[in-house]
PDB file of C-alpha atoms in Angstrom:
ATOM      1  CA  MET R   1      71.598  87.116 109.115  1.00  0.00           C
ATOM      2  CA  SER R   2      72.845  85.388 105.986  1.00  0.00           C
ATOM      3  CA  ILE R   3      75.046  87.004 103.397  1.00  0.00           C
ATOM      4  CA  ASP R   4      72.193  87.307 100.814  1.00  0.00           C
ATOM      5  CA  GLU R   5      69.983  89.141 103.526  1.00  0.00           C
ATOM      6  CA  LYS R   6      72.879  91.611 104.303  1.00  0.00           C
ATOM      7  CA  ILE R   7      73.392  92.397 100.671  1.00  0.00           C
ATOM      8  CA  LYS R   8      69.563  92.722 100.196  1.00  0.00           C
ATOM      9  CA  ASN R   9      69.292  95.108 103.175  1.00  0.00           C
ATOM     10  CA  ASN R  10      72.265  97.227 101.935  1.00  0.00           C
ATOM     11  CA  ILE R  11      74.436  96.264 104.871  1.00  0.00           C
ATOM     12  CA  TYR R  12      77.112  95.344 102.476  1.00  0.00           C
ATOM     13  CA  MET R  13      79.005  98.276 101.344  1.00  0.00           C
ATOM     14  CA  SER R  14      80.840  97.748  98.211  1.00  0.00           C
ATOM     15  CA  GLY R  15      83.775  99.534  96.504  1.00  0.00           C
ATOM     16  CA  THR R  16      87.304  99.783  97.790  1.00  0.00           C
ATOM     17  CA  THR R  17      90.882  99.048  96.744  1.00  0.00           C
ATOM     18  CA  THR R  18      93.356  97.407  99.198  1.00  0.00           C
ATOM     19  CA  LEU R  19      96.730  95.857  98.568  1.00  0.00           C
ATOM     20  CA  GLY R  20      99.886  94.416 100.139  1.00  0.00           C
ATOM     21  CA  LEU R  21     103.309  93.691  98.844  1.00  0.00           C
ATOM     22  CA  ILE R  22     106.454  91.965 100.083  1.00  0.00           C
ATOM     23  CA  CYS R  23     109.628  94.203 100.080  1.00  0.00           C
ATOM     24  CA  ASP R  24     113.208  93.468 101.207  1.00  0.00           C
ATOM     25  CA  GLY R  25     112.887  93.329 105.111  1.00  0.00           C
ATOM     26  CA  GLY R  26     109.306  94.399 105.324  1.00  0.00           C
ATOM     27  CA  VAL R  27     105.672  94.520 104.009  1.00  0.00           C
ATOM     28  CA  ILE R  28     103.633  97.482 102.604  1.00  0.00           C
ATOM     29  CA  LEU R  29      99.880  97.439 103.119  1.00  0.00           C
ATOM     30  CA  ALA R  30      97.752 100.283 101.416  1.00  0.00           C
ATOM     31  CA  THR R  31      94.394 101.292 100.682  1.00  0.00           C
ATOM     32  CA  GLU R  32      92.061 104.241  99.705  1.00  0.00           C
ATOM     33  CA  SER R  33      89.770 105.754 102.109  1.00  0.00           C
ATOM     34  CA  GLN R  34      86.347 105.959 100.307  1.00  0.00           C
ATOM     35  CA  ALA R  35      83.490 103.893 101.661  1.00  0.00           C
ATOM     36  CA  THR R  36      80.519 103.590  99.455  1.00  0.00           C
ATOM     37  CA  MET R  37      76.880 102.422  99.710  1.00  0.00           C
ATOM     38  CA  GLY R  38      75.495 101.816  96.322  1.00  0.00           C
ATOM     39  CA  ASN R  39      75.965 105.121  94.392  1.00  0.00           C
ATOM     40  CA  LEU R  40      76.366 107.094  97.643  1.00  0.00           C
ATOM     41  CA  LYS R  41      79.894 108.130  99.083  1.00  0.00           C
ATOM     42  CA  ALA R  42      79.095 107.235 102.446  1.00  0.00           C
ATOM     43  CA  ASN R  43      82.644 108.331 103.947  1.00  0.00           C
ATOM     44  CA  ILE R  44      85.837 109.722 102.240  1.00  0.00           C
ATOM     45  CA  THR R  45      88.106 109.243 105.243  1.00  0.00           C
ATOM     46  CA  ALA R  46      87.036 105.604 106.314  1.00  0.00           C
ATOM     47  CA  PRO R  47      89.709 103.639 107.956  1.00  0.00           C
ATOM     48  CA  LYS R  48      90.448 100.490 105.959  1.00  0.00           C
ATOM     49  CA  ILE R  49      93.597  99.341 107.565  1.00  0.00           C
ATOM     50  CA  TYR R  50      94.223  98.183 111.167  1.00  0.00           C
ATOM     51  CA  LYS R  51      97.163  97.265 113.180  1.00  0.00           C
ATOM     52  CA  ILE R  52      96.237  94.056 114.989  1.00  0.00           C
ATOM     53  CA  ALA R  53      99.598  93.033 116.549  1.00  0.00           C
ATOM     54  CA  PRO R  54     103.032  94.815 117.022  1.00  0.00           C
ATOM     55  CA  ARG R  55     104.270  93.835 113.712  1.00  0.00           C
ATOM     56  CA  ILE R  56     100.952  92.792 111.954  1.00  0.00           C
ATOM     57  CA  SER R  57      98.300  94.650 110.210  1.00  0.00           C
ATOM     58  CA  MET R  58      95.101  93.912 108.148  1.00  0.00           C
ATOM     59  CA  THR R  59      93.425  95.719 105.342  1.00  0.00           C
ATOM     60  CA  ILE R  60      89.539  95.416 105.056  1.00  0.00           C
ATOM     61  CA  SER R  61      87.086  95.313 102.176  1.00  0.00           C
ATOM     62  CA  GLY R  62      83.443  94.312 102.163  1.00  0.00           C
ATOM     63  CA  GLY R  63      80.927  94.986 104.968  1.00  0.00           C
ATOM     64  CA  VAL R  64      82.138  97.777 107.176  1.00  0.00           C
ATOM     65  CA  ALA R  65      80.703  96.447 110.496  1.00  0.00           C
ATOM     66  CA  ASP R  66      81.756  92.888 109.650  1.00  0.00           C
ATOM     67  CA  CYS R  67      85.445  93.925 108.833  1.00  0.00           C
ATOM     68  CA  GLN R  68      85.721  96.167 111.861  1.00  0.00           C
ATOM     69  CA  GLN R  69      84.420  93.325 113.986  1.00  0.00           C
ATOM     70  CA  VAL R  70      87.015  90.836 112.610  1.00  0.00           C
ATOM     71  CA  ALA R  71      89.737  93.352 113.211  1.00  0.00           C
ATOM     72  CA  LYS R  72      88.646  93.979 116.862  1.00  0.00           C
ATOM     73  CA  ILE R  73      88.388  90.201 117.590  1.00  0.00           C
ATOM     74  CA  MET R  74      91.766  89.398 116.031  1.00  0.00           C
ATOM     75  CA  SER R  75      93.511  92.229 117.871  1.00  0.00           C
ATOM     76  CA  ALA R  76      92.224  90.934 121.278  1.00  0.00           C
ATOM     77  CA  ASN R  77      92.814  87.267 120.228  1.00  0.00           C
ATOM     78  CA  LEU R  78      96.468  87.868 119.208  1.00  0.00           C
ATOM     79  CA  ASN R  79      97.143  89.732 122.519  1.00  0.00           C
ATOM     80  CA  ILE R  80      95.658  86.964 124.578  1.00  0.00           C
ATOM     81  CA  ARG R  81      97.720  84.298 122.491  1.00  0.00           C
ATOM     82  CA  LYS R  82     100.907  86.342 123.046  1.00  0.00           C
ATOM     83  CA  TYR R  83     100.600  86.046 126.687  1.00  0.00           C
ATOM     84  CA  GLU R  84      99.645  82.314 126.541  1.00  0.00           C
ATOM     85  CA  ILE R  85     102.784  81.419 124.553  1.00  0.00           C
ATOM     86  CA  GLY R  86     105.211  84.228 125.892  1.00  0.00           C
ATOM     87  CA  ARG R  87     106.118  85.710 122.572  1.00  0.00           C
ATOM     88  CA  ASP R  88     104.717  87.399 119.474  1.00  0.00           C
ATOM     89  CA  VAL R  89     102.440  85.350 117.446  1.00  0.00           C
ATOM     90  CA  SER R  90     103.749  84.530 113.976  1.00  0.00           C
ATOM     91  CA  VAL R  91     102.135  86.068 110.821  1.00  0.00           C
ATOM     92  CA  LYS R  92     101.308  82.636 109.694  1.00  0.00           C
ATOM     93  CA  ALA R  93      99.487  81.814 112.872  1.00  0.00           C
ATOM     94  CA  ALA R  94      97.665  85.100 112.977  1.00  0.00           C
ATOM     95  CA  ALA R  95      96.339  84.415 109.369  1.00  0.00           C
ATOM     96  CA  GLN R  96      95.332  80.853 110.426  1.00  0.00           C
ATOM     97  CA  LEU R  97      93.565  82.159 113.438  1.00  0.00           C
ATOM     98  CA  THR R  98      91.802  84.738 111.273  1.00  0.00           C
ATOM     99  CA  SER R  99      90.803  81.922 108.775  1.00  0.00           C
ATOM    100  CA  VAL R 100      89.224  79.881 111.617  1.00  0.00           C
ATOM    101  CA  LEU R 101      87.307  82.866 112.881  1.00  0.00           C
ATOM    102  CA  LEU R 102      85.905  83.562 109.382  1.00  0.00           C
ATOM    103  CA  TYR R 103      85.038  79.840 108.755  1.00  0.00           C
ATOM    104  CA  GLN R 104      83.279  79.509 112.113  1.00  0.00           C
ATOM    105  CA  ASN R 105      81.302  82.627 111.537  1.00  0.00           C
ATOM    106  CA  ARG R 106      80.455  82.252 107.930  1.00  0.00           C
ATOM    107  CA  SER R 107      78.244  85.434 107.584  1.00  0.00           C
ATOM    108  CA  TYR R 108      81.078  87.902 107.866  1.00  0.00           C
ATOM    109  CA  ILE R 109      81.205  89.738 104.464  1.00  0.00           C
ATOM    110  CA  SER R 110      85.021  90.481 104.339  1.00  0.00           C
ATOM    111  CA  MET R 111      87.953  90.159 101.935  1.00  0.00           C
ATOM    112  CA  LEU R 112      91.097  90.705 103.960  1.00  0.00           C
ATOM    113  CA  ILE R 113      94.852  91.152 103.571  1.00  0.00           C
ATOM    114  CA  LEU R 114      96.856  90.276 106.468  1.00  0.00           C
ATOM    115  CA  GLY R 115     100.564  91.252 106.390  1.00  0.00           C
ATOM    116  CA  GLY R 116     103.370  91.490 108.797  1.00  0.00           C
ATOM    117  CA  VAL R 117     107.024  90.561 109.697  1.00  0.00           C
ATOM    118  CA  ASP R 118     108.243  87.920 112.049  1.00  0.00           C
ATOM    119  CA  GLU R 119     111.453  85.841 112.824  1.00  0.00           C
ATOM    120  CA  THR R 120     110.942  84.132 109.340  1.00  0.00           C
ATOM    121  CA  GLY R 121     110.738  87.250 107.454  1.00  0.00           C
ATOM    122  CA  PRO R 122     107.842  89.319 105.646  1.00  0.00           C
ATOM    123  CA  HIS R 123     104.613  87.649 104.769  1.00  0.00           C
ATOM    124  CA  ILE R 124     101.183  88.572 103.329  1.00  0.00           C
ATOM    125  CA  TYR R 125      97.930  86.441 103.092  1.00  0.00           C
ATOM    126  CA  THR R 126      94.644  87.037 101.523  1.00  0.00           C
ATOM    127  CA  LEU R 127      91.429  85.687 103.037  1.00  0.00           C
ATOM    128  CA  ASP R 128      87.987  85.435 101.649  1.00  0.00           C
ATOM    129  CA  PRO R 129      84.543  85.599 103.566  1.00  0.00           C
ATOM    130  CA  LEU R 130      84.492  81.871 103.928  1.00  0.00           C
ATOM    131  CA  GLY R 131      87.923  81.631 105.583  1.00  0.00           C
ATOM    132  CA  SER R 132      89.976  80.531 102.598  1.00  0.00           C
ATOM    133  CA  LEU R 133      93.566  81.389 103.094  1.00  0.00           C
ATOM    134  CA  LEU R 134      96.382  82.080 100.511  1.00  0.00           C
ATOM    135  CA  GLU R 135      99.913  83.144 101.236  1.00  0.00           C
ATOM    136  CA  GLU R 136     100.903  85.679  98.444  1.00  0.00           C
ATOM    137  CA  PRO R 137     104.578  85.346  97.458  1.00  0.00           C
ATOM    138  CA  LYS R 138     104.906  88.806  96.039  1.00  0.00           C
ATOM    139  CA  PHE R 139     101.625  90.947  96.299  1.00  0.00           C
ATOM    140  CA  GLY R 140      97.817  90.745  96.539  1.00  0.00           C
ATOM    141  CA  ALA R 141      94.845  93.015  96.115  1.00  0.00           C
ATOM    142  CA  THR R 142      91.261  93.135  96.989  1.00  0.00           C
ATOM    143  CA  GLY R 143      88.118  95.216  96.200  1.00  0.00           C
ATOM    144  CA  SER R 144      86.435  96.774  93.224  1.00  0.00           C
ATOM    145  CA  GLY R 145      89.691  98.530  92.205  1.00  0.00           C
ATOM    146  CA  SER R 146      91.905  95.482  92.683  1.00  0.00           C
ATOM    147  CA  VAL R 147      91.939  94.672  88.841  1.00  0.00           C
ATOM    148  CA  LEU R 148      93.414  98.218  88.166  1.00  0.00           C
ATOM    149  CA  ALA R 149      95.883  97.916  91.142  1.00  0.00           C
ATOM    150  CA  TYR R 150      97.065  94.406  89.751  1.00  0.00           C
ATOM    151  CA  GLY R 151      97.936  95.935  86.386  1.00  0.00           C
ATOM    152  CA  VAL R 152     100.464  98.285  88.084  1.00  0.00           C
ATOM    153  CA  LEU R 153     101.761  95.661  90.442  1.00  0.00           C
ATOM    154  CA  GLU R 154     102.285  93.034  87.774  1.00  0.00           C
ATOM    155  CA  ASP R 155     103.991  95.540  85.521  1.00  0.00           C
ATOM    156  CA  GLU R 156     106.307  97.189  87.998  1.00  0.00           C
ATOM    157  CA  TYR R 157     106.793  94.768  91.058  1.00  0.00           C
ATOM    158  CA  LYS R 158     110.504  93.622  91.369  1.00  0.00           C
ATOM    159  CA  GLU R 159     111.627  91.032  93.890  1.00  0.00           C
ATOM    160  CA  GLY R 160     113.949  92.366  96.488  1.00  0.00           C
ATOM    161  CA  MET R 161     112.655  96.075  96.199  1.00  0.00           C
ATOM    162  CA  SER R 162     113.218  98.184  99.098  1.00  0.00           C
ATOM    163  CA  ILE R 163     110.557  99.171 101.502  1.00  0.00           C
ATOM    164  CA  GLU R 164     110.629 102.836 100.126  1.00  0.00           C
ATOM    165  CA  GLN R 165     110.479 101.378  96.569  1.00  0.00           C
ATOM    166  CA  GLY R 166     107.437  99.403  97.721  1.00  0.00           C
ATOM    167  CA  LYS R 167     105.828 102.428  99.244  1.00  0.00           C
ATOM    168  CA  GLU R 168     105.977 104.311  95.935  1.00  0.00           C
ATOM    169  CA  LEU R 169     104.751 101.361  94.002  1.00  0.00           C
ATOM    170  CA  ALA R 170     101.739 100.925  96.295  1.00  0.00           C
ATOM    171  CA  ILE R 171     101.018 104.699  95.832  1.00  0.00           C
ATOM    172  CA  ARG R 172     101.067 104.284  92.060  1.00  0.00           C
ATOM    173  CA  ALA R 173      98.714 101.291  92.158  1.00  0.00           C
ATOM    174  CA  ILE R 174      96.258 102.938  94.407  1.00  0.00           C
ATOM    175  CA  LYS R 175      96.237 106.039  92.299  1.00  0.00           C
ATOM    176  CA  ALA R 176      95.552 103.899  89.159  1.00  0.00           C
ATOM    177  CA  ALA R 177      92.611 102.304  90.929  1.00  0.00           C
ATOM    178  CA  LYS R 178      91.142 105.668  92.012  1.00  0.00           C
ATOM    179  CA  ALA R 179      91.469 107.053  88.512  1.00  0.00           C
ATOM    180  CA  ARG R 180      89.318 104.463  86.895  1.00  0.00           C
ATOM    181  CA  ASP R 181      87.202 102.846  89.646  1.00  0.00           C
ATOM    182  CA  ILE R 182      84.389 105.102  90.845  1.00  0.00           C
ATOM    183  CA  ASN R 183      84.016 103.329  94.129  1.00  0.00           C
ATOM    184  CA  SER R 184      87.676 104.151  95.069  1.00  0.00           C
ATOM    185  CA  GLY R 185      88.720 107.504  96.327  1.00  0.00           C
ATOM    186  CA  GLY R 186      89.861 109.756  99.106  1.00  0.00           C
ATOM    187  CA  ARG R 187      93.306 109.714 100.563  1.00  0.00           C
ATOM    188  CA  ILE R 188      95.785 106.764 100.651  1.00  0.00           C
ATOM    189  CA  GLN R 189      96.268 104.964 103.974  1.00  0.00           C
ATOM    190  CA  MET R 190      99.369 102.876 104.338  1.00  0.00           C
ATOM    191  CA  HIS R 191     101.230 100.764 106.895  1.00  0.00           C
ATOM    192  CA  LYS R 192     105.131 100.142 106.494  1.00  0.00           C
ATOM    193  CA  ILE R 193     105.804  97.053 108.583  1.00  0.00           C
ATOM    194  CA  THR R 194     109.439  95.965 109.491  1.00  0.00           C
ATOM    195  CA  LYS R 195     110.944  94.147 112.410  1.00  0.00           C
ATOM    196  CA  GLU R 196     110.856  97.455 114.337  1.00  0.00           C
ATOM    197  CA  GLY R 197     107.108  97.745 113.949  1.00  0.00           C
ATOM    198  CA  VAL R 198     104.322  99.448 112.153  1.00  0.00           C
ATOM    199  CA  GLU R 199     104.654 102.782 110.829  1.00  0.00           C
ATOM    200  CA  GLU R 200     101.211 104.467 109.825  1.00  0.00           C
ATOM    201  CA  LEU R 201     101.063 107.002 106.920  1.00  0.00           C
ATOM    202  CA  ILE R 202      98.470 108.979 105.392  1.00  0.00           C
ATOM    203  CA  ILE R 203      99.191 110.428 101.840  1.00  0.00           C
ATOM    204  CA  GLU R 204      96.976 113.257 100.901  1.00  0.00           C
ATOM    205  CA  GLU R 205      96.378 114.289  97.449  1.00  0.00           C
TER     206      GLU R 205
END
């Protein structure tokens, strides 16, 4: 089924805010939790962030089924690749493998942020439905509320900020999106990623 057909048949679920930012020694990925279908709040506790490797996670926005499928496939692929090479896959390699998956299956409606920490440090990448891949040197955001989140990130982000400072900035950015974007809502989901692993957080309001 083509992208146009998916949108026409309401398989595409719009509305979300996801973000990622680089911190000193780690990465923060955060999302809100409201899934929408047109004017309907389809779910207010929808998971939008997935751990796909010991120190790598992915945020999703777009078609729910498509994004969930990408996350499942990449989790399996990275696990297989780990055993093939005898070590954890780098964040860059994980992003490149995700890009190839999206390019080879060009009907996935998905905007993704992939972030993690490896032996070279913290990294975040953004990917579009066609597999375009960009490394973000500071931060990135996707979804209908991203413009509002970017306003906060552009104003308040500081290079070298601690992981706790990054957590608080991410909360402020998601809150700003929820305040003005009608398609963003619910609680805040967050992954704090360091060399020790992924810490999953839920911030209720």
